[in-house]
Every structure is written in structure tokens, then in C-alpha cells.
Short mmCIF file of N, CA, C and O in Angstrom, two decimals:
data_model
loop_
_atom_site.label_atom_id
_atom_site.label_comp_id
_atom_site.label_asym_id
_atom_site.label_seq_id
_atom_site.Cartn_x
_atom_site.Cartn_y
_atom_site.Cartn_z
N MET A 1 156.23 40.66 -3.90
CA MET A 1 156.62 39.19 -3.82
C MET A 1 155.82 38.44 -4.94
O MET A 1 154.57 38.64 -4.95
N ASP A 2 156.41 37.62 -5.62
CA ASP A 2 155.76 36.82 -6.58
C ASP A 2 155.01 35.57 -5.91
O ASP A 2 155.45 35.02 -4.91
N PRO A 3 153.86 35.33 -6.52
CA PRO A 3 153.03 34.18 -6.03
C PRO A 3 153.77 32.91 -6.17
O PRO A 3 154.56 32.67 -7.21
N PHE A 4 153.49 32.08 -5.14
CA PHE A 4 154.12 30.60 -5.18
C PHE A 4 153.31 29.90 -6.25
O PHE A 4 152.06 29.71 -6.13
N ILE A 5 153.96 29.13 -7.25
CA ILE A 5 153.34 28.45 -8.23
C ILE A 5 153.74 26.93 -8.11
O ILE A 5 154.96 26.78 -8.21
N ASP A 6 152.75 26.06 -7.62
CA ASP A 6 153.19 24.73 -7.40
C ASP A 6 153.28 24.00 -8.86
O ASP A 6 152.41 23.93 -9.45
N SER A 7 154.61 23.71 -9.31
CA SER A 7 154.90 23.28 -10.73
C SER A 7 154.47 21.79 -10.66
O SER A 7 154.38 21.22 -11.79
N ASN A 8 154.32 21.16 -9.64
CA ASN A 8 154.15 19.59 -9.55
C ASN A 8 152.59 19.17 -9.83
O ASN A 8 152.30 18.13 -10.17
N THR A 9 151.94 20.36 -9.59
CA THR A 9 150.51 20.03 -9.96
C THR A 9 149.84 20.67 -11.24
O THR A 9 150.11 21.93 -11.34
N PRO A 10 149.44 19.89 -12.06
CA PRO A 10 148.92 20.36 -13.38
C PRO A 10 147.66 21.25 -13.10
O PRO A 10 146.86 21.14 -12.18
N PRO A 11 147.40 22.19 -13.99
CA PRO A 11 146.31 23.09 -13.78
C PRO A 11 144.95 22.35 -14.02
O PRO A 11 145.02 21.32 -14.70
N LEU A 12 143.92 22.73 -13.40
CA LEU A 12 142.60 22.06 -13.63
C LEU A 12 141.98 22.42 -15.03
O LEU A 12 142.21 23.34 -15.68
N SER A 13 141.52 21.19 -15.58
CA SER A 13 140.88 21.37 -16.81
C SER A 13 139.39 21.95 -16.64
O SER A 13 138.93 21.92 -15.60
N ILE A 14 138.75 22.48 -17.74
CA ILE A 14 137.46 22.80 -17.47
C ILE A 14 136.54 21.82 -17.05
O ILE A 14 135.57 21.88 -16.28
N ALA A 15 136.71 20.58 -17.40
CA ALA A 15 135.81 19.48 -17.02
C ALA A 15 136.04 19.09 -15.59
O ALA A 15 135.06 18.85 -14.85
N GLN A 16 137.14 19.40 -14.96
CA GLN A 16 137.33 19.28 -13.54
C GLN A 16 136.68 20.41 -12.83
O GLN A 16 136.31 20.12 -11.69
N VAL A 17 136.67 21.54 -13.31
CA VAL A 17 136.04 22.72 -12.65
C VAL A 17 134.57 22.72 -12.87
O VAL A 17 133.85 22.83 -11.80
N ASP A 18 134.03 22.42 -13.94
CA ASP A 18 132.58 22.25 -14.25
C ASP A 18 132.13 21.00 -14.67
O ASP A 18 132.32 20.80 -16.01
N TRP A 19 131.99 19.93 -13.91
CA TRP A 19 131.60 18.52 -14.46
C TRP A 19 130.36 18.56 -15.26
O TRP A 19 130.25 17.66 -16.03
N THR A 20 129.64 19.53 -15.19
CA THR A 20 128.27 19.47 -16.02
C THR A 20 128.61 19.63 -17.63
O THR A 20 127.83 19.32 -18.40
N LEU A 21 129.80 20.04 -17.79
CA LEU A 21 130.10 20.31 -19.23
C LEU A 21 130.31 18.86 -19.95
O LEU A 21 129.92 18.71 -21.06
N TYR A 22 131.04 18.03 -19.29
CA TYR A 22 131.36 16.73 -19.79
C TYR A 22 130.92 15.46 -19.01
O TYR A 22 131.06 14.30 -19.66
N GLY A 23 130.32 15.71 -18.05
CA GLY A 23 129.85 14.59 -17.15
C GLY A 23 128.68 14.12 -17.69
O GLY A 23 127.81 14.78 -18.44
N GLU A 24 128.12 12.83 -17.30
CA GLU A 24 126.86 12.30 -17.63
C GLU A 24 125.82 12.76 -16.70
O GLU A 24 126.17 12.78 -15.45
N HIS A 25 124.70 13.08 -17.22
CA HIS A 25 123.59 13.70 -16.33
C HIS A 25 122.83 12.47 -15.80
O HIS A 25 122.18 11.78 -16.70
N GLU A 26 122.79 12.36 -14.56
CA GLU A 26 121.92 11.19 -13.98
C GLU A 26 120.87 11.87 -13.25
O GLU A 26 121.01 13.03 -12.62
N LEU A 27 119.67 11.32 -13.10
CA LEU A 27 118.54 11.69 -12.35
C LEU A 27 118.89 11.52 -10.92
O LEU A 27 119.63 10.41 -10.46
N ALA A 28 118.58 12.36 -10.11
CA ALA A 28 118.82 12.28 -8.66
C ALA A 28 118.01 11.22 -8.03
O ALA A 28 116.75 10.96 -8.36
N SER A 29 118.47 10.47 -7.01
CA SER A 29 117.82 9.53 -6.27
C SER A 29 116.68 10.19 -5.50
O SER A 29 116.88 11.27 -5.09
N PRO A 30 115.69 9.44 -5.27
CA PRO A 30 114.59 9.87 -4.28
C PRO A 30 115.11 10.37 -2.92
O PRO A 30 114.80 11.39 -2.44
N ALA A 31 116.25 9.69 -2.54
CA ALA A 31 116.71 10.26 -1.15
C ALA A 31 117.61 11.37 -1.26
O ALA A 31 117.42 12.28 -0.45
N ALA A 32 118.11 11.68 -2.37
CA ALA A 32 118.91 13.07 -2.64
C ALA A 32 117.88 14.00 -2.81
O ALA A 32 118.05 15.34 -2.36
N LYS A 33 116.69 13.77 -3.50
CA LYS A 33 115.70 14.72 -3.70
C LYS A 33 114.95 15.20 -2.39
O LYS A 33 114.76 16.34 -2.00
N LYS A 34 114.89 14.19 -1.38
CA LYS A 34 114.28 14.36 -0.02
C LYS A 34 115.12 15.23 0.77
O LYS A 34 114.79 16.21 1.29
N ALA A 35 116.57 14.87 0.62
CA ALA A 35 117.51 15.63 1.41
C ALA A 35 117.61 17.15 1.02
O ALA A 35 117.64 18.03 1.79
N ALA A 36 117.46 17.29 -0.35
CA ALA A 36 117.37 18.66 -1.06
C ALA A 36 116.32 19.31 -0.55
O ALA A 36 116.38 20.61 -0.10
N ALA A 37 115.15 18.82 -0.43
CA ALA A 37 113.87 19.33 0.02
C ALA A 37 113.97 19.64 1.52
O ALA A 37 113.45 20.79 1.94
N ASP A 38 114.63 18.84 2.33
CA ASP A 38 114.65 19.02 3.80
C ASP A 38 115.73 20.35 3.94
O ASP A 38 115.38 21.13 4.78
N LEU A 39 116.84 20.40 3.06
CA LEU A 39 117.60 21.52 3.27
C LEU A 39 116.86 22.77 2.86
O LEU A 39 117.16 23.79 3.55
N LEU A 40 116.14 22.67 1.70
CA LEU A 40 115.39 23.89 1.33
C LEU A 40 114.38 24.36 2.49
O LEU A 40 114.26 25.65 2.77
N ALA A 41 113.57 23.46 3.14
CA ALA A 41 112.72 23.76 4.18
C ALA A 41 113.52 24.35 5.26
O ALA A 41 112.93 25.36 5.92
N LEU A 42 114.63 23.78 5.74
CA LEU A 42 115.50 24.34 6.70
C LEU A 42 115.93 25.75 6.45
O LEU A 42 115.91 26.77 7.19
N HIS A 43 116.31 25.87 5.14
CA HIS A 43 116.82 27.19 4.74
C HIS A 43 115.55 28.25 4.91
O HIS A 43 115.90 29.48 5.21
N ASP A 44 114.42 28.01 4.40
CA ASP A 44 113.22 28.81 4.47
C ASP A 44 112.77 29.11 5.96
O ASP A 44 112.73 30.31 6.24
N ALA A 45 113.07 28.05 6.78
CA ALA A 45 112.71 28.40 8.27
C ALA A 45 113.57 29.22 8.75
O ALA A 45 113.37 30.15 9.57
N LEU A 46 115.08 29.22 8.39
CA LEU A 46 116.02 30.05 9.12
C LEU A 46 115.84 31.49 8.54
O LEU A 46 116.07 32.42 9.25
N LEU A 47 115.62 31.58 7.36
CA LEU A 47 115.32 32.81 6.64
C LEU A 47 114.30 33.59 7.40
O LEU A 47 114.33 34.87 7.70
N ALA A 48 113.15 32.90 7.65
CA ALA A 48 111.94 33.46 8.19
C ALA A 48 112.33 33.87 9.71
O ALA A 48 111.94 34.92 10.10
N ALA A 49 113.08 33.11 10.36
CA ALA A 49 113.48 33.52 11.76
C ALA A 49 114.43 34.73 11.67
O ALA A 49 114.31 35.55 12.56
N VAL A 50 115.36 34.78 10.76
CA VAL A 50 116.21 35.99 10.72
C VAL A 50 115.34 37.10 10.32
O VAL A 50 115.66 38.29 10.95
N THR A 51 114.46 37.03 9.42
CA THR A 51 113.63 38.15 8.91
C THR A 51 112.84 38.82 10.13
O THR A 51 112.75 39.90 10.34
N THR A 52 112.36 37.72 11.03
CA THR A 52 111.43 38.19 12.03
C THR A 52 112.43 38.87 13.19
O THR A 52 111.94 39.93 13.60
N ARG A 53 113.53 38.38 13.30
CA ARG A 53 114.47 39.01 14.37
C ARG A 53 114.90 40.36 13.87
O ARG A 53 114.88 41.30 14.63
N VAL A 54 115.13 40.44 12.56
CA VAL A 54 115.56 41.84 12.02
C VAL A 54 114.29 42.83 12.32
O VAL A 54 114.59 43.93 12.64
N GLY A 55 113.17 42.36 12.13
CA GLY A 55 111.97 43.34 12.31
C GLY A 55 111.86 43.75 13.76
O GLY A 55 111.55 44.77 14.16
N GLU A 56 112.08 42.72 14.70
CA GLU A 56 112.12 43.02 16.24
C GLU A 56 113.11 43.94 16.60
O GLU A 56 112.86 44.95 17.35
N VAL A 57 114.36 43.94 15.85
CA VAL A 57 115.39 44.83 16.27
C VAL A 57 115.06 46.19 15.82
O VAL A 57 115.33 47.32 16.47
N GLU A 58 114.55 46.31 14.49
CA GLU A 58 114.14 47.47 13.87
C GLU A 58 113.04 48.26 14.98
O GLU A 58 113.13 49.47 15.09
N ALA A 59 112.09 47.48 15.29
CA ALA A 59 111.10 48.02 16.13
C ALA A 59 111.63 48.49 17.52
O ALA A 59 111.13 49.61 17.95
N ALA A 60 112.61 47.73 18.17
CA ALA A 60 113.19 48.17 19.24
C ALA A 60 114.01 49.49 19.19
O ALA A 60 114.01 50.37 19.90
N GLU A 61 114.83 49.60 18.06
CA GLU A 61 115.50 50.74 17.63
C GLU A 61 114.57 52.02 17.60
O GLU A 61 114.90 53.11 17.99
N TRP A 62 113.51 51.74 16.96
CA TRP A 62 112.50 52.86 16.79
C TRP A 62 111.88 53.38 18.05
O TRP A 62 111.88 54.48 18.41
N ALA A 63 111.51 52.42 18.90
CA ALA A 63 111.06 52.71 20.23
C ALA A 63 112.01 53.42 21.06
O ALA A 63 111.85 54.44 21.79
N LEU A 64 113.37 53.00 20.94
CA LEU A 64 114.44 53.81 21.71
C LEU A 64 114.61 55.10 21.12
O LEU A 64 114.73 56.04 22.10
N ASP A 65 114.54 55.19 19.82
CA ASP A 65 114.59 56.66 19.28
C ASP A 65 113.48 57.50 19.70
O ASP A 65 113.63 58.77 20.22
N GLN A 66 112.26 57.01 19.94
CA GLN A 66 111.04 57.67 20.38
C GLN A 66 111.24 58.16 21.80
O GLN A 66 110.88 59.12 22.16
N ALA A 67 111.69 57.18 22.73
CA ALA A 67 111.86 57.45 24.06
C ALA A 67 112.92 58.56 24.17
O ALA A 67 112.89 59.42 25.13
N LYS A 68 114.08 58.39 23.41
CA LYS A 68 115.03 59.58 23.64
C LYS A 68 114.58 60.88 23.17
O LYS A 68 114.74 61.83 23.85
N ALA A 69 113.84 60.94 22.06
CA ALA A 69 113.15 62.08 21.69
C ALA A 69 112.22 62.78 22.79
O ALA A 69 112.28 63.96 22.95
N ALA A 70 111.48 61.73 23.40
CA ALA A 70 110.62 62.30 24.42
C ALA A 70 111.32 62.90 25.70
O ALA A 70 111.00 63.96 26.29
N CYS A 71 112.44 62.23 25.92
CA CYS A 71 113.38 62.70 27.03
C CYS A 71 113.87 64.12 26.72
O CYS A 71 113.96 65.05 27.50
N ASP A 72 114.36 64.19 25.46
CA ASP A 72 114.99 65.53 24.96
C ASP A 72 113.94 66.62 25.04
O ASP A 72 114.29 67.69 25.59
N VAL A 73 112.69 66.30 24.78
CA VAL A 73 111.70 67.28 24.88
C VAL A 73 111.34 67.74 26.29
O VAL A 73 111.27 68.98 26.73
N GLN A 74 111.49 66.60 27.23
CA GLN A 74 111.20 67.00 28.62
C GLN A 74 112.34 67.78 29.22
O GLN A 74 112.10 68.77 30.13
N ILE A 75 113.53 67.46 28.77
CA ILE A 75 114.70 68.33 29.22
C ILE A 75 114.58 69.65 28.83
O ILE A 75 114.72 70.74 29.60
N ALA A 76 114.17 69.93 27.51
CA ALA A 76 114.13 71.15 27.02
C ALA A 76 113.08 71.95 27.69
O ALA A 76 113.13 73.20 28.07
N ALA A 77 111.90 71.29 27.90
CA ALA A 77 110.71 71.96 28.72
C ALA A 77 111.11 72.46 30.02
O ALA A 77 110.88 73.33 30.56
N ALA A 78 111.86 71.41 30.76
CA ALA A 78 112.30 71.73 32.18
C ALA A 78 113.19 72.86 32.22
O ALA A 78 113.09 73.79 33.05
N LEU A 79 114.30 73.08 31.28
CA LEU A 79 115.08 74.14 31.17
C LEU A 79 114.34 75.46 30.81
O LEU A 79 114.58 76.48 31.43
N ALA A 80 113.40 75.36 29.93
CA ALA A 80 112.68 76.62 29.49
C ALA A 80 111.65 76.93 30.78
O ALA A 80 111.46 78.21 30.81
N ALA A 81 111.28 76.03 31.57
CA ALA A 81 110.58 76.41 32.75
C ALA A 81 111.19 77.06 33.84
O ALA A 81 110.73 77.42 34.87
N GLY A 82 112.69 77.11 33.74
CA GLY A 82 113.46 77.60 34.77
C GLY A 82 113.97 76.60 35.77
O GLY A 82 114.62 77.07 36.83
N VAL A 83 113.93 75.45 35.56
CA VAL A 83 114.52 74.37 36.41
C VAL A 83 116.05 74.57 36.23
O VAL A 83 116.55 74.56 35.14
N PRO A 84 116.81 74.56 37.30
CA PRO A 84 118.18 74.80 37.23
C PRO A 84 118.88 73.77 36.34
O PRO A 84 118.41 72.36 36.66
N ALA A 85 119.87 73.78 35.59
CA ALA A 85 120.55 72.77 34.72
C ALA A 85 121.08 71.70 35.64
O ALA A 85 121.00 70.63 35.24
N GLU A 86 121.56 72.04 36.82
CA GLU A 86 122.12 71.04 37.77
C GLU A 86 121.22 70.03 38.16
O GLU A 86 121.34 68.76 38.33
N LYS A 87 119.97 70.54 38.47
CA LYS A 87 118.86 69.72 38.78
C LYS A 87 118.39 68.81 37.73
O LYS A 87 118.19 67.49 37.99
N VAL A 88 118.29 69.27 36.47
CA VAL A 88 117.94 68.44 35.42
C VAL A 88 118.94 67.36 35.15
O VAL A 88 118.52 66.35 34.84
N VAL A 89 120.14 67.71 35.23
CA VAL A 89 121.29 66.84 35.01
C VAL A 89 121.20 65.63 35.96
O VAL A 89 121.27 64.46 35.83
N GLU A 90 121.01 66.08 37.41
CA GLU A 90 120.78 65.13 38.44
C GLU A 90 119.78 64.15 38.06
O GLU A 90 119.87 62.86 38.28
N VAL A 91 118.53 64.68 37.88
CA VAL A 91 117.32 63.91 37.71
C VAL A 91 117.39 63.02 36.43
O VAL A 91 117.20 61.79 36.41
N ALA A 92 118.05 63.47 35.35
CA ALA A 92 118.24 62.68 34.12
C ALA A 92 119.29 61.66 34.43
O ALA A 92 118.96 60.52 33.96
N GLY A 93 120.35 61.85 35.25
CA GLY A 93 121.26 60.82 35.63
C GLY A 93 120.56 59.81 36.45
O GLY A 93 120.83 58.52 36.19
N ASP A 94 119.82 60.17 37.29
CA ASP A 94 119.09 59.16 38.15
C ASP A 94 118.14 58.30 37.36
O ASP A 94 118.10 57.09 37.63
N LEU A 95 117.47 58.94 36.41
CA LEU A 95 116.56 58.23 35.51
C LEU A 95 117.31 57.14 34.66
O LEU A 95 116.90 55.99 34.56
N ALA A 96 118.38 57.57 34.17
CA ALA A 96 119.19 56.85 33.32
C ALA A 96 119.73 55.57 34.14
O ALA A 96 119.88 54.42 33.42
N SER A 97 120.39 55.91 35.37
CA SER A 97 120.88 54.67 36.20
C SER A 97 119.74 53.64 36.46
O SER A 97 120.04 52.48 36.66
N GLN A 98 118.48 54.11 36.62
CA GLN A 98 117.45 53.11 36.94
C GLN A 98 117.04 52.27 35.88
O GLN A 98 116.65 51.24 35.97
N ARG A 99 117.27 52.83 34.65
CA ARG A 99 116.91 52.06 33.43
C ARG A 99 117.97 51.12 32.97
O ARG A 99 117.77 50.18 32.25
N SER A 100 119.23 51.48 33.06
CA SER A 100 120.29 50.76 32.82
C SER A 100 120.42 49.28 33.60
O SER A 100 120.19 49.28 34.70
N PRO A 101 120.81 48.28 32.69
CA PRO A 101 120.89 46.96 33.37
C PRO A 101 122.19 46.74 34.26
O PRO A 101 123.06 47.61 33.97
N GLY A 102 122.20 46.13 35.24
CA GLY A 102 123.30 45.91 36.01
C GLY A 102 123.30 46.75 37.33
O GLY A 102 123.78 46.95 38.16
#
């Protein structure tokens, strides 16, 4: 299918796309500078919050991996000690249901 080309609208010139090429450069007003500084401060605060949250999630994933590994070791030890597999499954299921929300 051919793309639709609106023939009633002329193409943009480079000056319309990038006004810095032909536009006059004016100094920003103090209010504009303050607004830009406020946005930069907000950006920095949000970036710090996201970075902190990512660290918290990574730490939680690591702790979960460690707990799962410890459970796997305990299950292997119980099976090696001769505990019947049915009993291990029953106890592991009970422990999992106690930890799960809801």
C-alpha cells in the first residue's frame, strides 16, 4: 500500500524544522531560567527515586534467590536423610501456602 501524501501541505523547510539555523538567538528570561532549573531539579529527584527503587528490587530478588536456594538445600537434605518424598512435598506445600499472600 502506498503512503498517503497530502499534496495540499508544502513540505517543511529546514528553518521550520530547526529554528536555531535561521532564528534570532535571544537570551532566556530569568523566569524561563528558573523554570528550567526547577525542571532539572525535578528530573534529578525522580531519577534518584527510580535508581533507589531499582536497587530495592534488585536486593529483594537476591534475597528471594537466596531463600529459594536454602529451601532447595533443605529439601535435598531431607530426601537424602530418608524422609519420604510425599512428606517433603506436603511440608514444602504447607510452608509455601503460609508465605503466599492472600
